[in-house]
mmCIF file with all atom_site columns, C-alpha atoms in Angstrom:
data_model
loop_
_atom_site.group_PDB
_atom_site.id
_atom_site.type_symbol
_atom_site.label_atom_id
_atom_site.label_alt_id
_atom_site.label_comp_id
_atom_site.label_asym_id
_atom_site.label_entity_id
_atom_site.label_seq_id
_atom_site.pdbx_PDB_ins_code
_atom_site.Cartn_x
_atom_site.Cartn_y
_atom_site.Cartn_z
_atom_site.occupancy
_atom_site.B_iso_or_equiv
_atom_site.pdbx_formal_charge
_atom_site.auth_seq_id
_atom_site.auth_comp_id
_atom_site.auth_asym_id
_atom_site.auth_atom_id
_atom_site.pdbx_PDB_model_num
ATOM 1   C CA . MET O 1 1   ? 69.493  73.464  64.662 1.00 79.00 ? 257 MET O CA 1
ATOM 2   C CA . PHE O 1 2   ? 71.749  76.005  64.342 1.00 90.00 ? 258 PHE O CA 1
ATOM 3   C CA . ARG O 1 3   ? 71.623  79.900  65.277 1.00 90.00 ? 259 ARG O CA 1
ATOM 4   C CA . ASP O 1 4   ? 71.247  82.725  63.272 1.00 91.00 ? 260 ASP O CA 1
ATOM 5   C CA . VAL O 1 5   ? 73.994  85.164  64.359 1.00 93.00 ? 261 VAL O CA 1
ATOM 6   C CA . ARG O 1 6   ? 73.027  88.906  64.460 1.00 95.00 ? 262 ARG O CA 1
ATOM 7   C CA . ARG O 1 7   ? 75.834  91.303  63.384 1.00 96.00 ? 263 ARG O CA 1
ATOM 8   C CA . ILE O 1 8   ? 75.673  95.462  64.053 1.00 96.00 ? 264 ILE O CA 1
ATOM 9   C CA . VAL O 1 9   ? 78.431  97.107  62.045 1.00 96.00 ? 265 VAL O CA 1
ATOM 10  C CA . THR O 1 10  ? 79.037  101.076 62.601 1.00 96.00 ? 266 THR O CA 1
ATOM 11  C CA . GLY O 1 11  ? 80.059  103.408 59.899 1.00 94.00 ? 267 GLY O CA 1
ATOM 12  C CA . HIS O 1 12  ? 80.899  106.309 58.929 1.00 93.00 ? 268 HIS O CA 1
ATOM 13  C CA . ARG O 1 13  ? 78.264  108.977 57.387 1.00 92.00 ? 269 ARG O CA 1
ATOM 14  C CA . PRO O 1 14  ? 79.765  111.443 54.099 1.00 92.00 ? 270 PRO O CA 1
ATOM 15  C CA . ASP O 1 15  ? 79.684  114.446 57.273 1.00 94.00 ? 271 ASP O CA 1
ATOM 16  C CA . GLY O 1 16  ? 81.868  112.023 59.521 1.00 91.00 ? 272 GLY O CA 1
ATOM 17  C CA . ARG O 1 17  ? 78.881  111.272 61.846 1.00 94.00 ? 273 ARG O CA 1
ATOM 18  C CA . SER O 1 18  ? 79.137  107.763 63.088 1.00 95.00 ? 274 SER O CA 1
ATOM 19  C CA . CYS O 1 19  ? 75.864  105.414 61.782 1.00 94.00 ? 275 CYS O CA 1
ATOM 20  C CA . VAL O 1 20  ? 74.778  101.798 61.589 1.00 96.00 ? 276 VAL O CA 1
ATOM 21  C CA . MET O 1 21  ? 76.113  100.421 58.220 1.00 94.00 ? 277 MET O CA 1
ATOM 22  C CA . VAL O 1 22  ? 74.663  96.934  59.085 1.00 95.00 ? 278 VAL O CA 1
ATOM 23  C CA . ASP O 1 23  ? 72.399  95.449  61.380 1.00 96.00 ? 279 ASP O CA 1
ATOM 24  C CA . GLY O 1 24  ? 71.266  92.219  59.923 1.00 95.00 ? 280 GLY O CA 1
ATOM 25  C CA . PRO O 1 25  ? 72.579  88.237  59.404 1.00 93.00 ? 281 PRO O CA 1
ATOM 26  C CA . ALA O 1 26  ? 76.051  87.394  59.065 1.00 91.00 ? 282 ALA O CA 1
ATOM 27  C CA . GLY O 1 27  ? 78.132  88.205  55.817 1.00 86.00 ? 283 GLY O CA 1
ATOM 28  C CA . ARG O 1 28  ? 78.577  84.979  54.645 1.00 90.00 ? 284 ARG O CA 1
ATOM 29  C CA . VAL O 1 29  ? 77.423  81.201  56.503 1.00 92.00 ? 285 VAL O CA 1
ATOM 30  C CA . VAL O 1 30  ? 78.948  78.153  55.644 1.00 91.00 ? 286 VAL O CA 1
ATOM 31  C CA . GLY O 1 31  ? 78.185  75.110  56.571 1.00 87.00 ? 287 GLY O CA 1
ATOM 32  C CA . GLY O 1 32  ? 76.718  71.396  56.610 1.00 81.00 ? 288 GLY O CA 1
ATOM 33  C CA . GLU O 1 33  ? 75.524  69.059  58.898 1.00 83.00 ? 289 GLU O CA 1
ATOM 34  C CA . ALA O 1 34  ? 77.612  68.720  61.679 1.00 88.00 ? 290 ALA O CA 1
ATOM 35  C CA . ALA O 1 35  ? 79.506  72.794  61.545 1.00 91.00 ? 291 ALA O CA 1
ATOM 36  C CA . ARG O 1 36  ? 78.393  76.099  60.267 1.00 92.00 ? 292 ARG O CA 1
ATOM 37  C CA . LEU O 1 37  ? 80.508  78.845  60.231 1.00 93.00 ? 293 LEU O CA 1
ATOM 38  C CA . SER O 1 38  ? 78.900  82.505  59.965 1.00 94.00 ? 294 SER O CA 1
ATOM 39  C CA . GLU O 1 39  ? 81.395  86.135  58.571 1.00 95.00 ? 295 GLU O CA 1
ATOM 40  C CA . ILE O 1 40  ? 80.932  88.897  60.421 1.00 95.00 ? 296 ILE O CA 1
ATOM 41  C CA . TRP O 1 41  ? 83.479  90.809  59.399 1.00 96.00 ? 297 TRP O CA 1
ATOM 42  C CA . VAL O 1 42  ? 87.493  90.703  57.012 1.00 96.00 ? 298 VAL O CA 1
ATOM 43  C CA . THR O 1 43  ? 89.933  93.199  56.712 1.00 96.00 ? 299 THR O CA 1
ATOM 44  C CA . ASP O 1 44  ? 92.805  92.663  54.219 1.00 94.00 ? 300 ASP O CA 1
ATOM 45  C CA . ARG O 1 45  ? 95.345  94.895  55.832 1.00 93.00 ? 301 ARG O CA 1
ATOM 46  C CA . MET O 1 46  ? 96.870  96.202  58.845 1.00 90.00 ? 302 MET O CA 1
ATOM 47  C CA . PRO O 1 47  ? 95.975  98.841  60.147 1.00 92.00 ? 303 PRO O CA 1
ATOM 48  C CA . ALA O 1 48  ? 92.268  97.976  59.071 1.00 92.00 ? 304 ALA O CA 1
ATOM 49  C CA . ALA O 1 49  ? 91.074  100.883 57.043 1.00 88.00 ? 305 ALA O CA 1
ATOM 50  C CA . ASN O 1 50  ? 87.707  102.036 58.370 1.00 90.00 ? 306 ASN O CA 1
ATOM 51  C CA . SER O 1 51  ? 86.887  104.031 55.380 1.00 88.00 ? 307 SER O CA 1
ATOM 52  C CA . GLY O 1 52  ? 84.801  103.168 52.488 1.00 86.00 ? 308 GLY O CA 1
ATOM 53  C CA . ASN O 1 53  ? 80.715  101.615 53.456 1.00 85.00 ? 309 ASN O CA 1
ATOM 54  C CA . ALA O 1 54  ? 81.457  97.956  51.904 1.00 88.00 ? 310 ALA O CA 1
ATOM 55  C CA . ASP O 1 55  ? 80.397  95.027  53.597 1.00 91.00 ? 311 ASP O CA 1
ATOM 56  C CA . ALA O 1 56  ? 83.845  93.608  53.727 1.00 92.00 ? 312 ALA O CA 1
ATOM 57  C CA . ALA O 1 57  ? 81.596  90.063  55.063 1.00 91.00 ? 313 ALA O CA 1
ATOM 58  C CA . ASP O 1 58  ? 80.687  89.843  51.270 1.00 90.00 ? 314 ASP O CA 1
ATOM 59  C CA . ARG O 1 59  ? 83.044  87.607  49.977 1.00 91.00 ? 315 ARG O CA 1
ATOM 60  C CA . ASP O 1 60  ? 83.964  83.807  49.948 1.00 92.00 ? 316 ASP O CA 1
ATOM 61  C CA . VAL O 1 61  ? 83.916  82.133  53.232 1.00 94.00 ? 317 VAL O CA 1
ATOM 62  C CA . ARG O 1 62  ? 87.861  81.450  53.516 1.00 94.00 ? 318 ARG O CA 1
ATOM 63  C CA . LEU O 1 63  ? 89.346  79.932  56.560 1.00 95.00 ? 319 LEU O CA 1
ATOM 64  C CA . GLU O 1 64  ? 92.101  81.612  56.338 1.00 96.00 ? 320 GLU O CA 1
ATOM 65  C CA . PRO O 1 65  ? 92.245  85.467  56.372 1.00 96.00 ? 321 PRO O CA 1
ATOM 66  C CA . PRO O 1 66  ? 93.896  87.508  53.373 1.00 96.00 ? 322 PRO O CA 1
ATOM 67  C CA . ALA O 1 67  ? 97.718  88.190  54.327 1.00 95.00 ? 323 ALA O CA 1
ATOM 68  C CA . GLY O 1 68  ? 98.439  90.813  56.706 1.00 96.00 ? 324 GLY O CA 1
ATOM 69  C CA . GLY O 1 69  ? 94.108  90.688  57.387 1.00 96.00 ? 325 GLY O CA 1
ATOM 70  C CA . THR O 1 70  ? 92.217  89.267  60.134 1.00 97.00 ? 326 THR O CA 1
ATOM 71  C CA . ILE O 1 71  ? 88.660  87.269  60.377 1.00 97.00 ? 327 ILE O CA 1
ATOM 72  C CA . VAL O 1 72  ? 85.925  88.112  62.941 1.00 97.00 ? 328 VAL O CA 1
ATOM 73  C CA . ARG O 1 73  ? 83.496  84.732  62.686 1.00 97.00 ? 329 ARG O CA 1
ATOM 74  C CA . THR O 1 74  ? 81.355  82.529  64.943 1.00 97.00 ? 330 THR O CA 1
ATOM 75  C CA . PHE O 1 75  ? 81.215  78.726  64.710 1.00 96.00 ? 331 PHE O CA 1
ATOM 76  C CA . GLU O 1 76  ? 78.764  76.399  65.848 1.00 97.00 ? 332 GLU O CA 1
ATOM 77  C CA . LEU O 1 77  ? 79.760  72.620  66.067 1.00 97.00 ? 333 LEU O CA 1
ATOM 78  C CA . ALA O 1 78  ? 76.942  69.846  66.289 1.00 95.00 ? 334 ALA O CA 1
ATOM 79  C CA . PRO O 1 79  ? 77.494  66.941  68.548 1.00 96.00 ? 335 PRO O CA 1
ATOM 80  C CA . HIS O 1 80  ? 79.858  64.251  67.597 1.00 95.00 ? 336 HIS O CA 1
ATOM 81  C CA . ASP O 1 81  ? 78.547  61.330  66.189 1.00 94.00 ? 337 ASP O CA 1
ATOM 82  C CA . PRO O 1 82  ? 80.528  58.242  67.220 1.00 93.00 ? 338 PRO O CA 1
ATOM 83  C CA . SER O 1 83  ? 78.789  56.147  64.795 1.00 95.00 ? 339 SER O CA 1
ATOM 84  C CA . VAL O 1 84  ? 80.117  57.515  61.437 1.00 94.00 ? 340 VAL O CA 1
ATOM 85  C CA . PRO O 1 85  ? 82.361  56.060  59.747 1.00 95.00 ? 341 PRO O CA 1
ATOM 86  C CA . LYS O 1 86  ? 86.122  57.261  59.892 1.00 94.00 ? 342 LYS O CA 1
ATOM 87  C CA . ASP O 1 87  ? 85.791  57.258  55.594 1.00 95.00 ? 343 ASP O CA 1
ATOM 88  C CA . VAL O 1 88  ? 82.483  59.023  55.893 1.00 95.00 ? 344 VAL O CA 1
ATOM 89  C CA . ALA O 1 89  ? 83.612  61.623  58.226 1.00 94.00 ? 345 ALA O CA 1
ATOM 90  C CA . GLU O 1 90  ? 87.071  62.260  56.401 1.00 95.00 ? 346 GLU O CA 1
ATOM 91  C CA . LYS O 1 91  ? 85.482  62.319  52.734 1.00 95.00 ? 347 LYS O CA 1
ATOM 92  C CA . ALA O 1 92  ? 83.100  65.117  54.774 1.00 93.00 ? 348 ALA O CA 1
ATOM 93  C CA . ALA O 1 93  ? 86.095  66.696  56.631 1.00 94.00 ? 349 ALA O CA 1
ATOM 94  C CA . ALA O 1 94  ? 87.806  67.421  53.174 1.00 95.00 ? 350 ALA O CA 1
ATOM 95  C CA . GLU O 1 95  ? 85.030  68.659  51.095 1.00 94.00 ? 351 GLU O CA 1
ATOM 96  C CA . MET O 1 96  ? 84.411  71.168  53.686 1.00 93.00 ? 352 MET O CA 1
ATOM 97  C CA . PHE O 1 97  ? 87.778  72.364  53.979 1.00 95.00 ? 353 PHE O CA 1
ATOM 98  C CA . ALA O 1 98  ? 87.862  72.311  49.892 1.00 95.00 ? 354 ALA O CA 1
ATOM 99  C CA . ALA O 1 99  ? 84.940  74.890  50.130 1.00 94.00 ? 355 ALA O CA 1
ATOM 100 C CA . ILE O 1 100 ? 86.227  77.232  52.208 1.00 95.00 ? 356 ILE O CA 1
ATOM 101 C CA . GLY O 1 101 ? 89.789  76.789  50.733 1.00 94.00 ? 357 GLY O CA 1
ATOM 102 C CA . ALA O 1 102 ? 91.604  74.846  52.688 1.00 96.00 ? 358 ALA O CA 1
ATOM 103 C CA . ALA O 1 103 ? 92.478  71.820  51.233 1.00 97.00 ? 359 ALA O CA 1
ATOM 104 C CA . HIS O 1 104 ? 95.684  72.704  51.948 1.00 96.00 ? 360 HIS O CA 1
ATOM 105 C CA . ALA O 1 105 ? 95.317  73.295  55.869 1.00 96.00 ? 361 ALA O CA 1
ATOM 106 C CA . ARG O 1 106 ? 95.613  69.457  56.307 1.00 97.00 ? 362 ARG O CA 1
ATOM 107 C CA . VAL O 1 107 ? 98.606  68.673  56.919 1.00 94.00 ? 363 VAL O CA 1
ATOM 108 C CA . ASP O 1 108 ? 97.917  65.295  59.428 1.00 96.00 ? 364 ASP O CA 1
ATOM 109 C CA . THR O 1 109 ? 94.570  63.859  59.972 1.00 96.00 ? 365 THR O CA 1
ATOM 110 C CA . ALA O 1 110 ? 95.349  60.648  61.533 1.00 94.00 ? 366 ALA O CA 1
ATOM 111 C CA . LYS O 1 111 ? 94.376  61.670  65.198 1.00 95.00 ? 367 LYS O CA 1
ATOM 112 C CA . ASP O 1 112 ? 90.911  63.048  64.107 1.00 96.00 ? 368 ASP O CA 1
ATOM 113 C CA . ALA O 1 113 ? 89.607  64.376  60.338 1.00 96.00 ? 369 ALA O CA 1
ATOM 114 C CA . GLY O 1 114 ? 88.911  67.492  61.358 1.00 96.00 ? 370 GLY O CA 1
ATOM 115 C CA . MET O 1 115 ? 92.455  68.346  61.696 1.00 97.00 ? 371 MET O CA 1
ATOM 116 C CA . HIS O 1 116 ? 94.067  71.386  60.443 1.00 97.00 ? 372 HIS O CA 1
ATOM 117 C CA . LYS O 1 117 ? 97.046  73.982  60.824 1.00 96.00 ? 373 LYS O CA 1
ATOM 118 C CA . THR O 1 118 ? 96.757  77.603  59.654 1.00 94.00 ? 374 THR O CA 1
ATOM 119 C CA . LYS O 1 119 ? 98.913  80.162  59.792 1.00 95.00 ? 375 LYS O CA 1
ATOM 120 C CA . THR O 1 120 ? 97.421  82.302  62.006 1.00 96.00 ? 376 THR O CA 1
ATOM 121 C CA . ILE O 1 121 ? 96.804  83.215  66.037 1.00 97.00 ? 377 ILE O CA 1
ATOM 122 C CA . ASP O 1 122 ? 93.466  82.442  66.376 1.00 97.00 ? 378 ASP O CA 1
ATOM 123 C CA . TYR O 1 123 ? 91.235  83.641  69.618 1.00 98.00 ? 379 TYR O CA 1
ATOM 124 C CA . ILE O 1 124 ? 89.071  81.084  70.130 1.00 98.00 ? 380 ILE O CA 1
ATOM 125 C CA . ILE O 1 125 ? 86.129  81.926  72.649 1.00 98.00 ? 381 ILE O CA 1
ATOM 126 C CA . LEU O 1 126 ? 83.338  79.001  73.709 1.00 98.00 ? 382 LEU O CA 1
ATOM 127 C CA . LEU O 1 127 ? 79.929  80.932  74.458 1.00 98.00 ? 383 LEU O CA 1
ATOM 128 C CA . SER O 1 128 ? 78.053  77.967  74.924 1.00 97.00 ? 384 SER O CA 1
ATOM 129 C CA . GLY O 1 129 ? 78.447  74.118  75.098 1.00 97.00 ? 385 GLY O CA 1
ATOM 130 C CA . ARG O 1 130 ? 80.967  71.685  75.412 1.00 96.00 ? 386 ARG O CA 1
ATOM 131 C CA . VAL O 1 131 ? 84.227  71.392  73.112 1.00 97.00 ? 387 VAL O CA 1
ATOM 132 C CA . THR O 1 132 ? 87.064  69.406  73.245 1.00 98.00 ? 388 THR O CA 1
ATOM 133 C CA . LEU O 1 133 ? 90.339  70.816  71.585 1.00 98.00 ? 389 LEU O CA 1
ATOM 134 C CA . VAL O 1 134 ? 92.277  68.210  70.003 1.00 98.00 ? 390 VAL O CA 1
ATOM 135 C CA . LEU O 1 135 ? 95.895  68.774  69.357 1.00 98.00 ? 391 LEU O CA 1
ATOM 136 C CA . ASP O 1 136 ? 98.705  66.545  68.369 1.00 97.00 ? 392 ASP O CA 1
ATOM 137 C CA . ASP O 1 137 ? 99.908  65.801  71.758 1.00 96.00 ? 393 ASP O CA 1
ATOM 138 C CA . GLY O 1 138 ? 96.718  65.859  74.501 1.00 96.00 ? 394 GLY O CA 1
ATOM 139 C CA . GLU O 1 139 ? 93.538  66.438  74.519 1.00 97.00 ? 395 GLU O CA 1
ATOM 140 C CA . VAL O 1 140 ? 91.838  70.204  76.320 1.00 98.00 ? 396 VAL O CA 1
ATOM 141 C CA . GLU O 1 141 ? 88.103  70.063  77.729 1.00 98.00 ? 397 GLU O CA 1
ATOM 142 C CA . LEU O 1 142 ? 86.451  73.365  77.141 1.00 98.00 ? 398 LEU O CA 1
ATOM 143 C CA . GLN O 1 143 ? 83.493  74.806  78.789 1.00 97.00 ? 399 GLN O CA 1
ATOM 144 C CA . PRO O 1 144 ? 81.676  77.815  78.255 1.00 98.00 ? 400 PRO O CA 1
ATOM 145 C CA . PHE O 1 145 ? 84.125  81.462  78.905 1.00 98.00 ? 401 PHE O CA 1
ATOM 146 C CA . ASP O 1 146 ? 87.016  79.153  78.473 1.00 98.00 ? 402 ASP O CA 1
ATOM 147 C CA . VAL O 1 147 ? 89.840  80.976  75.426 1.00 98.00 ? 403 VAL O CA 1
ATOM 148 C CA . VAL O 1 148 ? 92.236  79.715  73.051 1.00 98.00 ? 404 VAL O CA 1
ATOM 149 C CA . VAL O 1 149 ? 94.832  81.162  72.242 1.00 98.00 ? 405 VAL O CA 1
ATOM 150 C CA . GLN O 1 150 ? 95.166  78.873  69.109 1.00 97.00 ? 406 GLN O CA 1
ATOM 151 C CA . ARG O 1 151 ? 99.315  79.703  67.323 1.00 97.00 ? 407 ARG O CA 1
ATOM 152 C CA . GLY O 1 152 ? 98.877  77.646  63.904 1.00 95.00 ? 408 GLY O CA 1
ATOM 153 C CA . THR O 1 153 ? 99.205  74.374  65.366 1.00 96.00 ? 409 THR O CA 1
ATOM 154 C CA . ASN O 1 154 ? 97.541  71.002  63.981 1.00 97.00 ? 410 ASN O CA 1
ATOM 155 C CA . HIS O 1 155 ? 94.290  71.013  65.696 1.00 97.00 ? 411 HIS O CA 1
ATOM 156 C CA . SER O 1 156 ? 90.851  69.877  65.256 1.00 97.00 ? 412 SER O CA 1
ATOM 157 C CA . TRP O 1 157 ? 87.626  70.475  67.478 1.00 98.00 ? 413 TRP O CA 1
ATOM 158 C CA . ILE O 1 158 ? 85.032  68.102  68.592 1.00 97.00 ? 414 ILE O CA 1
ATOM 159 C CA . ASN O 1 159 ? 81.710  68.320  70.450 1.00 97.00 ? 415 ASN O CA 1
ATOM 160 C CA . LYS O 1 160 ? 81.411  65.376  73.537 1.00 94.00 ? 416 LYS O CA 1
ATOM 161 C CA . GLY O 1 161 ? 78.515  67.256  74.109 1.00 94.00 ? 417 GLY O CA 1
ATOM 162 C CA . PRO O 1 162 ? 74.271  66.532  74.087 1.00 95.00 ? 418 PRO O CA 1
ATOM 163 C CA . GLU O 1 163 ? 74.034  69.859  72.548 1.00 96.00 ? 419 GLU O CA 1
ATOM 164 C CA . ASN O 1 164 ? 75.219  72.614  70.226 1.00 96.00 ? 420 ASN O CA 1
ATOM 165 C CA . ALA O 1 165 ? 78.458  74.161  70.915 1.00 97.00 ? 421 ALA O CA 1
ATOM 166 C CA . PHE O 1 166 ? 79.059  77.785  70.132 1.00 97.00 ? 422 PHE O CA 1
ATOM 167 C CA . LEU O 1 167 ? 82.380  79.658  69.527 1.00 98.00 ? 423 LEU O CA 1
ATOM 168 C CA . ALA O 1 168 ? 83.536  83.408  68.390 1.00 98.00 ? 424 ALA O CA 1
ATOM 169 C CA . ALA O 1 169 ? 86.836  83.796  66.722 1.00 98.00 ? 425 ALA O CA 1
ATOM 170 C CA . VAL O 1 170 ? 88.918  86.115  65.707 1.00 98.00 ? 426 VAL O CA 1
ATOM 171 C CA . LEU O 1 171 ? 91.833  84.806  62.899 1.00 97.00 ? 427 LEU O CA 1
ATOM 172 C CA . VAL O 1 172 ? 94.605  87.153  62.572 1.00 97.00 ? 428 VAL O CA 1
ATOM 173 C CA . ASP O 1 173 ? 97.484  86.215  59.682 1.00 97.00 ? 429 ASP O CA 1
ATOM 174 C CA . SER O 1 174 ? 100.441 85.179  61.237 1.00 96.00 ? 430 SER O CA 1
ATOM 175 C CA . GLU O 1 175 ? 104.237 83.513  60.381 1.00 90.00 ? 431 GLU O CA 1
ATOM 176 C CA . PRO O 1 176 ? 103.933 80.268  60.312 1.00 82.00 ? 432 PRO O CA 1
ATOM 177 C CA . GLY O 1 177 ? 104.927 78.225  64.136 1.00 74.00 ? 433 GLY O CA 1
ATOM 178 C CA . ALA O 1 178 ? 107.703 75.309  63.723 1.00 69.00 ? 434 ALA O CA 1
#
């Protein structure tokens, strides 16, 4: 069972006083049986604009932020099921990435069906569970409160533990890596 994420977004009253603009569930949620993304906020420029009261997460979920923008999201990974045939995992991953506008990010999935490469720098914090960060050359076992600075590399996340893993991420548009 995936968890629901509560988000609190502050705003400005017409007189300039601060207030709570949103106190409720994530703006948009997407996923299937193996993973779930919950959008918290999206910006479309730097510096970001703090004016207006529109819900910036009320848009289609995309893997990457808009050009010059950012995304704050949480994602949850169910435990990996090694009995799933490779072709079934590949099809599910292809459908999931296509659904979030990221079919182009799947540049080399030979090592794992979830491998992808984005034009972002990501700050990812494992909040609970256990996750393995898979790279073209190597793997890193993560435990709660480990922080990954993911610099546009081809990578995947695999939950080899017995319970769901819950992560928070900030994705920032960047120049592509090598």
